[in-house]
Amino acid sequence: MTIRLQILLIGLLASFIMESLGQQSQPPAGIIAKAGDTYITETEFLERFEMLPGLQRHRTERMEEAKLELLYSLIAEKLLAQEARERRIDQDSIVRLSFEEIRKMLARDQLYRLEVSGKVHVTPKDVAEAIDQALKEVLVSFIFCERKDDAEFIRKQIRTAKEFGSIEIDISLHSVRDTATIIWSDATPAIEQAAYALRKGEVSPVIQSGGGFYILKVERIQSNAFYTSLQSTVLRERVEGKVRLRKEESRLNEFVAAMLRNRTGYSKPGPLRELVGTLKQVYAKVRVVGRVALNDNMLSQARSICRLVLHDTLAVAGNAAWTVEEILERLHTRGFSLDSVTVKAIPQQVNGLLRVWVQQELLAQEALARGLDTYPAVRQQLDTWHDNVLEQSMRFYLKKQVKVSEAEVLSFLRSKDSSVVIPRVQLRELITASLDEMHQALDEIQTGKSMEEVIIRWCSDAYLRERKGISDPFPVSDRYPVGEIAWQMIVGQRYGPVKEGSGYLYFELLSKDPQKEPVDTGFTERMDRAKNELLRQKEKRLVNLFLAQAGQSRGYSIYQDRLSRIKASPIPMMTFRILGFGGRMFAVPFVDRQIEWLNVEPPQGQIAF
């Protein structure tokens, strides 16, 4: 029996004893556990089990253990969240600001559901017409003009289809002749609609599309090899999805244009020039190979360069205003990065981001003004995210109370037996500065690209990029929790993404070496390493003691029969939620693995910090 399983069984026995002593009544349907005054539903458990990465779930004998491990970790999260509320940590300005961003994103997403996707209806007639078009492709000749007057003048000269190809066009009209194959859903809607409405040999009126004006002539109509090869059910599903997507795009543009009319949203030219100039100076000092993210050091340089305007207002969106410093911080936390091409277009990059952020802020304000964050489905998601934010804040609060003295470090260093073996691992790492970049990198891996190729393109760490992601071997006690996770993996297995520092990490285990770390002759380095290790152990011990005490005082229960009946997917996934009006977030909050507290004796008195 593994130590982990022993811990879980001890916790399960404790929860049964608490439940029987309390003579609790049967909980409502759909409830699988209780932590203090909070119920954990089957829905939340399944979402957080199936939408997050996990190890060895594909092994049947590990499934029930994995379910128990996650459920006890969720209980720990709920207990810490309740302790945070009791200490009014939820009123902390940083905590409130962090949760407010989540509230805005989910409310904005609900606005999209109501005003865009909820108002789009795809009829059987729409699908039938689209299928008829999808089965055909149209070869056209076209004349393109940048100005409408020029295009209309040329069209008037074309009286028959034959004249389309023979007409001579004055060079001053700056027109272009060419051919193209129109495939359903690949062309712009205006061009596609005109092409499919024509018969062979017919000439279209002037059509506006993109940045110019077109005149089309149909040369040939033939069947489309791709769509004709699909089974009827697959064809219908694919076509219906694309029809809905187009209708949503049309409705989206219509709604956003109407909603943003007469709203206040802009950036101030002076501070924007200062910010752009600052970023140019910062990026000029680094070697831009691949993508380079605005890291901590570059952020510090940027603050120093534009220190005189840091508190100047740069952008305004309704009742919100952002200073230069706040925009810099936002660029940093959201993984602003450039490559050798885009670094030359910093003004366009920053201006484009500001435009999107201002629009999204205005849409979020509209959503909150309508009370969309109070909708039951949104409220349920927000409760989950709020507990997670509070749990993280409570753990951070506890860890801040931990201190280690130099005497403790020396004692700890002396106590270490030189014969103790510290396992080491070596990884292939992909680090990105933002969630968006990690999502795009993982998409490329899913399409069959090698991890080395993806790392060269997307990794934000220059050292790892040059080594194709191969890290130096390191002790499993370092880089918590990455070292511990890696030691439980099988060589060749991949895991992630996980949040590490200010970025995101996805990694593959290359090797596991149980040999001890080479002797470190540098006393200062040994002291620093010992201090970090001791600090982590004391932090972990304090959190476990605190959780054990909270579990005893608040109580917790698991309804094992209900948990056993839940059928969960054995495939670990990292699931992203695409938000309405742009952006993405994790579908559910991460669950920190917390089961060691189940095997800790709760202290009787107040825990000394």
Coordinates of C-alpha atoms in Angstrom, one line a residue:
M1 CA 0.0 0.0 0.0
T2 CA 1.4 3.4 -1.0
I3 CA 2.0 6.2 1.6
R4 CA -0.4 8.4 -0.4
L5 CA -3.1 5.8 -0.3
Q6 CA -2.6 5.3 3.5
I7 CA -3.0 9.1 4.0
L8 CA -6.2 9.1 1.9
L9 CA -7.7 6.1 3.9
I10 CA -6.8 7.8 7.2
G11 CA -8.6 10.9 5.9
L12 CA -11.6 8.9 4.7
L13 CA -11.9 7.2 8.1
A14 CA -11.7 10.5 9.9
S15 CA -14.5 12.0 7.7
F16 CA -16.7 8.9 8.4
I17 CA -16.1 9.3 12.1
M18 CA -17.0 13.0 12.0
E19 CA -20.1 12.4 10.0
S20 CA -21.3 9.7 12.4
L21 CA -20.5 11.7 15.5
G22 CA -22.4 14.6 14.1
Q23 CA -25.3 12.4 13.1
Q24 CA -25.6 14.4 9.9
S25 CA -28.7 14.0 7.7
Q26 CA -28.4 12.8 4.1
P27 CA -27.1 15.8 2.1
P28 CA -29.0 17.1 -0.9
A29 CA -28.8 15.3 -4.2
G30 CA -25.6 16.0 -6.3
I31 CA -23.4 16.6 -3.2
I32 CA -20.4 14.4 -2.7
A33 CA -18.5 16.2 0.2
K34 CA -18.8 18.9 2.7
A35 CA -16.0 21.1 4.1
G36 CA -17.1 23.3 7.0
D37 CA -20.2 25.1 5.8
T38 CA -19.5 24.5 2.1
Y39 CA -20.9 21.7 -0.1
I40 CA -18.8 20.2 -2.9
T41 CA -21.1 19.2 -5.8
E42 CA -20.6 16.4 -8.3
T43 CA -20.6 19.1 -11.1
E44 CA -17.6 21.0 -9.6
F45 CA -15.7 17.8 -8.8
L46 CA -16.1 16.4 -12.3
E47 CA -15.2 19.7 -14.0
R48 CA -12.1 20.1 -11.9
F49 CA -11.1 16.5 -12.3
E50 CA -11.6 16.2 -16.0
M51 CA -10.5 19.7 -17.1
L52 CA -7.1 19.8 -15.3
P53 CA -3.9 17.8 -15.9
G54 CA -3.3 14.7 -13.7
L55 CA -0.9 11.8 -13.5
Q56 CA -1.5 8.1 -14.2
R57 CA -5.3 8.4 -14.3
H58 CA -5.2 6.0 -17.3
R59 CA -4.4 3.2 -14.9
T60 CA -7.6 1.7 -13.7
E61 CA -6.2 0.9 -10.2
R62 CA -5.2 4.5 -9.8
M63 CA -8.6 6.1 -10.7
E64 CA -10.3 5.8 -7.3
E65 CA -7.2 7.0 -5.6
A66 CA -6.9 9.9 -7.9
K67 CA -10.6 10.8 -7.3
L68 CA -10.0 10.7 -3.5
E69 CA -6.9 12.8 -3.8
L70 CA -8.6 15.5 -5.7
L71 CA -11.6 15.6 -3.4
Y72 CA -9.5 15.9 -0.3
S73 CA -7.6 18.7 -2.0
L74 CA -10.9 20.4 -2.8
I75 CA -11.9 20.1 0.9
A76 CA -8.6 21.7 1.8
E77 CA -9.3 24.6 -0.6
K78 CA -12.7 25.2 0.9
L79 CA -11.4 25.1 4.5
L80 CA -8.7 27.6 3.7
A81 CA -11.2 29.8 1.9
Q82 CA -13.4 29.9 5.0
E83 CA -10.5 30.7 7.2
A84 CA -9.6 33.6 4.8
R85 CA -13.1 35.0 5.1
E86 CA -13.0 34.8 8.9
R87 CA -9.8 36.9 8.8
R88 CA -11.4 39.3 6.3
I89 CA -8.7 38.5 3.8
D90 CA -11.5 38.8 1.2
Q91 CA -11.6 42.5 1.9
D92 CA -7.9 43.0 1.0
S93 CA -7.6 45.3 -2.0
I94 CA -5.3 43.1 -4.0
V95 CA -7.5 40.1 -3.4
R96 CA -10.6 42.1 -4.5
L97 CA -8.8 43.4 -7.6
S98 CA -7.8 39.9 -8.6
F99 CA -11.3 38.5 -8.2
E100 CA -12.8 41.6 -9.9
E101 CA -10.9 40.7 -13.1
I102 CA -12.4 37.2 -13.1
R103 CA -15.9 38.7 -12.4
K104 CA -15.5 41.0 -15.4
M105 CA -14.4 38.2 -17.7
L106 CA -17.3 35.9 -16.8
A107 CA -19.9 38.7 -16.9
R108 CA -18.6 39.8 -20.3
D109 CA -18.8 36.2 -21.5
Q110 CA -22.4 36.0 -20.4
L111 CA -23.2 39.3 -22.3
Y112 CA -21.9 37.6 -25.4
R113 CA -24.1 34.6 -24.8
L114 CA -27.2 36.8 -24.4
E115 CA -26.6 39.4 -27.1
V116 CA -24.6 37.5 -29.8
S117 CA -24.8 33.7 -29.6
G118 CA -28.2 33.7 -28.0
K119 CA -29.7 35.8 -30.8
V120 CA -28.3 33.8 -33.6
H121 CA -30.6 31.1 -35.1
V122 CA -29.6 28.7 -37.8
T123 CA -32.6 27.4 -39.7
P124 CA -32.8 24.2 -41.8
K125 CA -33.1 26.4 -44.9
D126 CA -29.8 28.1 -44.0
V127 CA -28.1 24.7 -43.7
A128 CA -29.6 23.3 -46.9
E129 CA -28.5 26.4 -48.9
A130 CA -25.0 26.3 -47.4
I131 CA -24.6 22.5 -48.1
D132 CA -25.6 23.1 -51.7
Q133 CA -22.9 25.8 -52.0
A134 CA -20.3 23.8 -50.1
L135 CA -20.5 20.9 -52.5
K136 CA -19.4 23.2 -55.3
E137 CA -16.4 25.5 -56.0
V138 CA -16.4 28.3 -58.4
L139 CA -13.4 29.5 -60.6
V140 CA -13.7 33.2 -61.3
S141 CA -11.8 35.9 -63.2
F142 CA -11.9 39.2 -61.4
I143 CA -11.0 42.9 -61.8
F144 CA -9.9 44.6 -58.6
C145 CA -9.9 48.4 -58.0
E146 CA -9.0 50.4 -54.9
R147 CA -11.7 53.1 -55.6
K148 CA -15.4 52.5 -56.1
D149 CA -15.7 55.1 -58.9
D150 CA -13.0 53.3 -61.0
A151 CA -14.7 50.0 -60.5
E152 CA -18.1 51.3 -61.5
F153 CA -16.6 53.1 -64.6
I154 CA -15.1 49.8 -65.8
R155 CA -18.3 47.8 -65.1
K156 CA -20.3 50.2 -67.3
Q157 CA -18.0 49.4 -70.2
I158 CA -18.7 45.6 -69.9
R159 CA -21.9 44.9 -71.7
T160 CA -21.3 41.2 -72.4
A161 CA -19.3 38.4 -70.7
K162 CA -17.0 38.3 -73.7
E163 CA -16.1 42.0 -73.2
F164 CA -14.9 41.1 -69.6
G165 CA -11.8 39.6 -70.9
S166 CA -11.2 41.8 -73.9
I167 CA -11.8 45.3 -72.5
E168 CA -8.7 47.5 -72.2
I169 CA -8.4 49.3 -68.9
D170 CA -6.5 52.6 -68.6
I171 CA -3.4 52.2 -66.5
S172 CA -4.4 55.3 -64.5
L173 CA -7.3 53.3 -62.9
H174 CA -4.8 51.2 -61.0
S175 CA -6.8 48.0 -61.5
V176 CA -5.6 44.3 -61.2
R177 CA -6.8 41.3 -63.2
D178 CA -6.5 37.8 -61.8
T179 CA -8.3 34.5 -61.2
A180 CA -9.3 32.7 -58.0
T181 CA -11.2 29.6 -56.9
I182 CA -14.0 30.4 -54.5
I183 CA -14.5 27.6 -51.9
W184 CA -17.4 27.9 -49.5
S185 CA -16.5 29.4 -46.2
D186 CA -12.9 30.3 -47.3
A187 CA -13.7 33.6 -49.1
T188 CA -15.2 36.8 -47.6
P189 CA -19.0 36.6 -47.4
A190 CA -19.6 39.3 -50.0
I191 CA -17.4 37.7 -52.6
E192 CA -18.7 34.2 -51.8
Q193 CA -22.4 35.3 -52.0
A194 CA -21.8 37.0 -55.3
A195 CA -19.9 34.1 -56.9
Y196 CA -22.4 31.5 -55.9
A197 CA -25.3 33.6 -57.2
L198 CA -23.8 33.7 -60.7
R199 CA -24.1 31.1 -63.4
K200 CA -21.2 30.2 -65.7
G201 CA -20.3 33.1 -68.0
E202 CA -22.2 35.7 -65.9
V203 CA -20.6 39.0 -64.7
S204 CA -21.3 40.4 -61.3
P205 CA -22.0 44.0 -60.3
V206 CA -19.3 45.9 -58.4
I207 CA -18.8 44.2 -55.0
Q208 CA -17.1 45.9 -52.0
S209 CA -14.9 43.5 -50.0
G210 CA -12.0 44.1 -47.7
G211 CA -10.0 47.1 -48.8
G212 CA -11.4 47.4 -52.4
F213 CA -13.9 46.7 -55.1
Y214 CA -14.3 43.7 -57.3
I215 CA -16.0 42.6 -60.6
L216 CA -16.3 38.9 -61.0
K217 CA -16.9 36.6 -63.9
V218 CA -17.7 32.9 -63.4
E219 CA -15.4 30.7 -65.6
R220 CA -16.2 27.3 -64.2
I221 CA -18.3 25.5 -61.6
Q222 CA -17.3 22.1 -60.3
S223 CA -17.7 19.8 -57.3
N224 CA -15.6 20.3 -54.2
A225 CA -13.5 17.2 -53.5
F226 CA -13.3 17.8 -49.7
Y227 CA -17.0 18.5 -48.9
T228 CA -18.3 15.8 -51.3
S229 CA -16.1 13.2 -49.5
L230 CA -17.7 13.8 -46.1
Q231 CA -20.5 11.6 -44.7
S232 CA -23.9 13.4 -44.7
T233 CA -24.1 13.7 -40.9
V234 CA -20.5 15.0 -40.7
L235 CA -21.1 17.4 -43.6
R236 CA -24.3 18.8 -42.0
E237 CA -22.5 19.3 -38.6
R238 CA -19.5 21.0 -40.2
V239 CA -21.6 23.3 -42.4
E240 CA -24.1 24.2 -39.6
G241 CA -21.2 25.1 -37.3
K242 CA -19.6 27.4 -40.0
V243 CA -23.0 29.0 -40.7
R244 CA -23.5 29.7 -37.0
L245 CA -20.0 31.1 -36.7
R246 CA -20.6 33.5 -39.6
K247 CA -23.9 34.6 -38.2
E248 CA -22.3 35.2 -34.8
E249 CA -19.6 37.3 -36.4
S250 CA -22.1 39.4 -38.2
R251 CA -24.2 39.8 -35.0
L252 CA -21.0 40.5 -33.0
N253 CA -20.0 43.4 -35.3
E254 CA -23.5 44.8 -35.2
F255 CA -23.8 44.7 -31.4
V256 CA -20.3 46.0 -30.6
A257 CA -20.8 49.0 -33.0
A258 CA -24.1 49.9 -31.4
M259 CA -23.0 49.3 -27.8
L260 CA -19.8 51.3 -28.1
R261 CA -21.5 54.3 -29.8
N262 CA -21.2 57.3 -27.5
R263 CA -19.2 55.5 -24.9
T264 CA -16.0 57.0 -23.5
G265 CA -12.9 55.1 -24.5
Y266 CA -9.5 56.4 -25.6
S267 CA -5.8 56.5 -25.0
K268 CA -3.8 59.8 -24.4
P269 CA -1.2 60.5 -27.1
G270 CA 1.5 61.9 -24.8
P271 CA 1.7 59.1 -22.3
L272 CA 1.3 56.5 -25.1
R273 CA 4.3 58.0 -27.0
E274 CA 6.3 57.8 -23.7
L275 CA 5.3 54.1 -23.2
V276 CA 6.1 53.2 -26.8
G277 CA 9.5 54.9 -26.6
T278 CA 10.3 53.2 -23.4
L279 CA 9.5 49.7 -24.8
K280 CA 11.7 50.5 -27.8
Q281 CA 14.6 51.3 -25.5
V282 CA 14.1 48.2 -23.4
Y283 CA 13.9 45.9 -26.4
A284 CA 16.9 47.6 -28.0
K285 CA 19.0 46.3 -25.1
V286 CA 18.2 42.6 -25.5
R287 CA 19.0 40.1 -28.2
V288 CA 15.7 39.4 -29.9
V289 CA 15.9 35.8 -31.1
G290 CA 12.5 34.0 -31.3
R291 CA 9.9 35.5 -29.0
V292 CA 11.1 37.7 -26.1
A293 CA 8.7 38.4 -23.3
L294 CA 8.6 41.5 -21.1
N295 CA 10.2 39.8 -18.1
D296 CA 10.7 41.1 -14.6
N297 CA 14.1 42.7 -15.4
M298 CA 12.8 44.4 -18.5
L299 CA 9.7 45.7 -16.5
S300 CA 12.1 47.2 -13.9
Q301 CA 14.1 48.9 -16.7
A302 CA 10.9 50.3 -18.2
R303 CA 9.7 51.7 -14.9
S304 CA 13.0 53.4 -14.4
I305 CA 13.1 54.9 -18.0
C306 CA 9.6 56.4 -17.8
R307 CA 9.5 57.1 -14.0
L308 CA 8.4 60.7 -14.5
V309 CA 5.2 59.7 -16.2
L310 CA 4.4 56.4 -14.4
H311 CA 1.3 57.9 -12.6
D312 CA 0.0 59.8 -15.7
T313 CA -3.3 58.5 -17.1
L314 CA -2.7 56.7 -20.3
A315 CA -6.1 55.1 -21.2
V316 CA -9.7 55.7 -20.2
A317 CA -12.5 53.2 -20.6
G318 CA -15.9 54.4 -19.2
N319 CA -15.4 54.7 -15.4
A320 CA -12.0 53.0 -15.5
A321 CA -8.7 54.8 -16.1
W322 CA -5.2 53.2 -16.3
T323 CA -1.9 54.9 -15.7
V324 CA 1.3 54.2 -17.6
E325 CA 2.5 52.0 -14.7
E326 CA -0.8 50.0 -14.7
I327 CA -0.5 49.4 -18.4
L328 CA 3.1 48.3 -18.0
E329 CA 2.1 45.9 -15.3
R330 CA -0.7 44.6 -17.5
L331 CA 1.6 44.1 -20.4
H332 CA 3.9 42.1 -18.1
T333 CA 1.3 39.9 -16.5
R334 CA -0.4 39.2 -19.8
G335 CA 2.7 38.0 -21.4
F336 CA 3.5 40.9 -23.9
S337 CA 6.1 39.5 -26.2
L338 CA 7.8 40.4 -29.5
D339 CA 9.9 38.7 -32.1
S340 CA 12.5 40.1 -34.5
V341 CA 9.7 41.1 -36.9
T342 CA 7.1 42.6 -34.5
V343 CA 9.6 44.4 -32.5
K344 CA 9.8 46.9 -35.3
A345 CA 6.1 47.5 -35.0
I346 CA 5.8 48.3 -31.2
P347 CA 3.5 51.3 -31.7
Q348 CA 0.9 49.2 -33.7
Q349 CA 1.2 46.3 -31.3
V350 CA 0.6 48.4 -28.2
N351 CA -2.1 50.6 -29.8
G352 CA -3.9 47.4 -30.9
L353 CA -3.8 45.9 -27.4
L354 CA -5.0 49.1 -25.8
R355 CA -7.9 49.3 -28.3
V356 CA -8.9 45.7 -27.4
W357 CA -8.6 46.3 -23.6
V358 CA -10.6 49.5 -23.7
Q359 CA -13.4 47.7 -25.7
Q360 CA -13.4 44.7 -23.4
E361 CA -13.5 47.0 -20.3
L362 CA -16.5 48.9 -21.7
L363 CA -18.3 45.6 -22.5
A364 CA -17.6 44.3 -19.0
Q365 CA -19.0 47.5 -17.5
E366 CA -22.1 47.0 -19.5
A367 CA -22.4 43.4 -18.4
L368 CA -22.0 44.3 -14.7
A369 CA -24.5 47.2 -15.1
R370 CA -27.0 44.6 -16.3
G371 CA -26.3 42.4 -13.3
L372 CA -25.1 39.5 -15.5
D373 CA -22.7 38.4 -12.8
T374 CA -25.7 37.5 -10.7
Y375 CA -27.1 35.0 -13.2
P376 CA -27.2 31.5 -11.5
A377 CA -24.8 29.9 -13.9
V378 CA -22.3 32.8 -13.7
R379 CA -22.7 33.0 -9.9
Q380 CA -21.9 29.3 -9.5
Q381 CA -18.6 29.7 -11.5
L382 CA -17.7 32.9 -9.6
D383 CA -18.2 31.1 -6.2
T384 CA -15.7 28.4 -7.4
W385 CA -13.2 31.0 -8.5
H386 CA -13.7 33.1 -5.4
D387 CA -12.9 30.1 -3.1
N388 CA -9.8 29.4 -5.1
V389 CA -8.6 33.1 -4.9
L390 CA -9.2 33.1 -1.2
E391 CA -7.4 29.7 -0.7
Q392 CA -4.3 31.0 -2.6
S393 CA -4.4 34.2 -0.5
M394 CA -4.7 32.3 2.8
R395 CA -1.8 30.1 1.9
F396 CA 0.3 33.2 0.9
Y397 CA -0.7 34.8 4.3
L398 CA 0.4 31.7 6.2
K399 CA 3.7 31.4 4.3
K400 CA 4.5 35.1 5.0
Q401 CA 4.4 34.2 8.8
V402 CA 7.2 31.7 8.4
K403 CA 10.7 33.0 9.2
V404 CA 14.0 31.1 9.5
S405 CA 17.0 32.4 11.4
E406 CA 20.6 31.9 10.5
A407 CA 21.0 29.7 13.5
E408 CA 18.2 27.4 12.2
V409 CA 19.8 27.3 8.8
L410 CA 23.2 26.3 10.2
S411 CA 21.6 23.7 12.5
F412 CA 19.7 22.3 9.5
L413 CA 22.8 22.3 7.3
R414 CA 24.8 20.4 10.0
S415 CA 21.9 17.9 10.5
K416 CA 22.0 16.8 6.9
D417 CA 23.6 13.5 6.4
S418 CA 26.1 13.5 3.6
S419 CA 25.1 10.0 2.6
V420 CA 21.5 11.0 1.9
V421 CA 20.6 10.6 -1.8
I422 CA 18.6 13.4 -3.3
P423 CA 17.0 12.3 -6.6
R424 CA 17.6 14.5 -9.6
V425 CA 15.5 15.0 -12.7
Q426 CA 16.1 16.5 -16.2
L427 CA 13.3 18.0 -18.2
R428 CA 12.5 19.4 -21.6
E429 CA 10.8 22.6 -20.8
L430 CA 8.5 24.9 -22.7
I431 CA 8.0 28.3 -20.9
T432 CA 5.7 31.0 -22.2
A433 CA 5.0 34.4 -20.8
S434 CA 1.3 34.2 -21.3
L435 CA -1.6 31.8 -21.3
D436 CA -2.5 32.7 -24.9
E437 CA 1.0 31.7 -26.1
M438 CA 0.9 28.5 -24.2
H439 CA -2.5 27.7 -25.8
Q440 CA -1.1 28.3 -29.3
A441 CA 2.1 26.3 -28.5
L442 CA 0.0 23.3 -27.3
D443 CA -2.2 23.5 -30.4
E444 CA 0.9 23.1 -32.5
I445 CA 2.0 20.0 -30.5
Q446 CA -1.5 18.6 -31.0
T447 CA -1.2 19.0 -34.7
G448 CA 1.9 16.8 -34.7
K449 CA 4.8 19.2 -34.4
S450 CA 7.7 18.0 -32.3
M451 CA 8.2 19.6 -28.9
E452 CA 11.7 20.9 -30.0
E453 CA 10.1 22.8 -32.9
V454 CA 7.5 24.3 -30.7
I455 CA 10.0 25.3 -28.1
I456 CA 12.2 27.1 -30.6
R457 CA 9.2 29.1 -31.8
W458 CA 7.4 29.8 -28.6
C459 CA 9.7 29.4 -25.5
S460 CA 10.3 32.8 -23.8
D461 CA 13.5 31.6 -22.1
A462 CA 16.4 32.3 -24.4
Y463 CA 18.7 29.7 -22.6
L464 CA 16.1 26.9 -22.9
R465 CA 15.3 27.9 -26.5
E466 CA 19.0 27.5 -27.5
R467 CA 19.1 24.1 -25.8
K468 CA 15.8 23.0 -27.4
G469 CA 14.2 23.1 -24.0
I470 CA 16.6 20.7 -22.2
S471 CA 17.2 21.8 -18.6
D472 CA 20.1 21.2 -16.4
P473 CA 19.5 18.3 -14.0
F474 CA 18.2 19.5 -10.7
P475 CA 17.3 17.9 -7.3
V476 CA 13.6 17.1 -6.9
S477 CA 13.6 19.2 -3.8
D478 CA 14.2 22.3 -6.0
R479 CA 11.5 24.2 -8.0
Y480 CA 8.6 23.1 -5.9
P481 CA 6.2 21.6 -7.0
V482 CA 7.8 20.9 -10.4
G483 CA 10.5 18.7 -9.0
E484 CA 8.1 16.6 -6.9
I485 CA 5.7 16.2 -9.9
A486 CA 8.5 15.2 -12.2
W487 CA 9.7 12.5 -9.8
Q488 CA 6.3 10.8 -9.9
M489 CA 6.3 10.7 -13.7
I490 CA 7.5 8.1 -16.2
V491 CA 10.3 9.1 -18.5
G492 CA 8.8 10.4 -21.8
Q493 CA 5.6 11.6 -20.0
R494 CA 4.5 15.2 -20.3
Y495 CA 2.7 17.4 -17.9
G496 CA 1.2 20.9 -17.7
P497 CA 0.8 23.7 -18.2
V498 CA 1.5 24.9 -14.6
K499 CA 2.0 28.4 -13.4
E500 CA 5.6 29.0 -12.5
G501 CA 6.7 32.5 -11.6
S502 CA 5.2 35.0 -14.0
G503 CA 4.9 32.5 -16.8
Y504 CA 3.5 29.1 -17.7
L505 CA 5.4 25.8 -17.9
Y506 CA 4.8 22.6 -19.9
F507 CA 7.4 19.9 -19.6
E508 CA 8.5 16.4 -20.6
L509 CA 10.5 14.2 -18.2
L510 CA 13.8 13.2 -19.9
S511 CA 15.5 11.4 -17.1
K512 CA 15.4 10.4 -13.5
D513 CA 18.7 10.0 -11.6
P514 CA 18.7 8.8 -8.0
Q515 CA 22.3 9.9 -7.6
K516 CA 23.0 12.5 -5.0
E517 CA 23.9 16.1 -6.0
P518 CA 27.6 16.9 -6.4
V519 CA 29.2 18.3 -3.3
D520 CA 28.8 22.1 -3.2
T521 CA 32.1 23.7 -2.0
G522 CA 30.6 27.2 -1.9
F523 CA 29.5 27.9 1.6
T524 CA 27.2 30.8 0.7
E525 CA 25.5 28.8 -2.0
R526 CA 25.0 25.9 0.4
M527 CA 23.6 28.2 3.0
D528 CA 21.1 29.8 0.5
R529 CA 20.1 26.3 -0.7
A530 CA 19.6 25.1 2.9
K531 CA 17.6 28.2 3.8
N532 CA 15.3 27.8 0.8
E533 CA 14.7 24.1 1.6
L534 CA 14.1 24.7 5.3
L535 CA 11.8 27.6 4.5
R536 CA 9.7 25.4 2.2
Q537 CA 9.5 22.6 4.8
K538 CA 8.4 25.0 7.5
E539 CA 5.8 26.6 5.2
K540 CA 4.5 23.2 4.2
R541 CA 4.4 22.1 7.8
L542 CA 2.5 25.3 8.9
V543 CA -0.1 24.9 6.1
N544 CA -0.6 21.3 7.0
L545 CA -1.0 22.0 10.8
F546 CA -3.4 24.8 10.0
L547 CA -5.5 22.6 7.7
A548 CA -5.6 19.8 10.2
Q549 CA -6.8 22.2 12.9
A550 CA -9.4 23.8 10.5
G551 CA -10.6 20.3 9.5
Q552 CA -11.1 19.3 13.1
S553 CA -12.8 22.5 14.1
R554 CA -15.0 23.0 11.0
G555 CA -15.5 19.4 10.1
Y556 CA -15.5 17.7 6.8
S557 CA -17.3 14.7 5.2
I558 CA -17.0 12.6 2.1
Y559 CA -20.0 10.7 0.8
Q560 CA -18.0 7.7 -0.5
D561 CA -20.9 5.9 -2.1
R562 CA -21.7 8.9 -4.3
L563 CA -18.0 9.4 -5.2
S564 CA -17.7 5.8 -6.2
R565 CA -20.6 6.1 -8.6
I566 CA -19.1 9.0 -10.5
K567 CA -17.7 8.0 -13.8
A568 CA -14.8 10.3 -14.7
S569 CA -12.7 10.3 -17.9
P570 CA -9.2 8.8 -17.3
I571 CA -7.7 11.3 -19.9
P572 CA -6.0 14.3 -18.1
M573 CA -6.6 17.5 -20.0
M574 CA -5.8 21.2 -19.7
T575 CA -9.0 23.0 -20.8
F576 CA -9.3 26.6 -21.8
R577 CA -12.4 28.7 -22.0
I578 CA -12.7 31.0 -25.0
L579 CA -14.4 34.1 -23.8
G580 CA -17.0 36.1 -25.7
F581 CA -15.6 39.4 -27.2
G582 CA -12.1 38.0 -27.1
G583 CA -9.6 36.5 -24.6
R584 CA -9.4 33.2 -22.9
M585 CA -9.0 31.8 -19.4
F586 CA -8.6 28.4 -17.7
A587 CA -12.0 26.6 -17.8
V588 CA -11.7 25.9 -14.0
P589 CA -9.2 27.0 -11.3
F590 CA -6.1 24.8 -10.6
V591 CA -6.4 22.5 -7.7
D592 CA -3.3 22.4 -5.5
R593 CA -2.5 18.9 -4.3
Q594 CA -3.1 19.0 -0.5
I595 CA -3.5 15.6 1.2
E596 CA -0.6 15.5 3.7
W597 CA -2.6 17.4 6.3
L598 CA -4.8 14.3 6.7
N599 CA -2.0 12.5 8.5
V600 CA -1.1 15.4 10.8
E601 CA -2.2 15.6 14.4
P602 CA -4.2 18.8 14.9
P603 CA -2.6 21.1 17.5
Q604 CA -4.8 21.7 20.5
G605 CA -3.9 25.4 21.1
Q606 CA -3.5 28.3 18.8
I607 CA -0.8 27.8 16.1
A608 CA 2.2 30.0 16.8
F609 CA 3.4 31.9 13.7

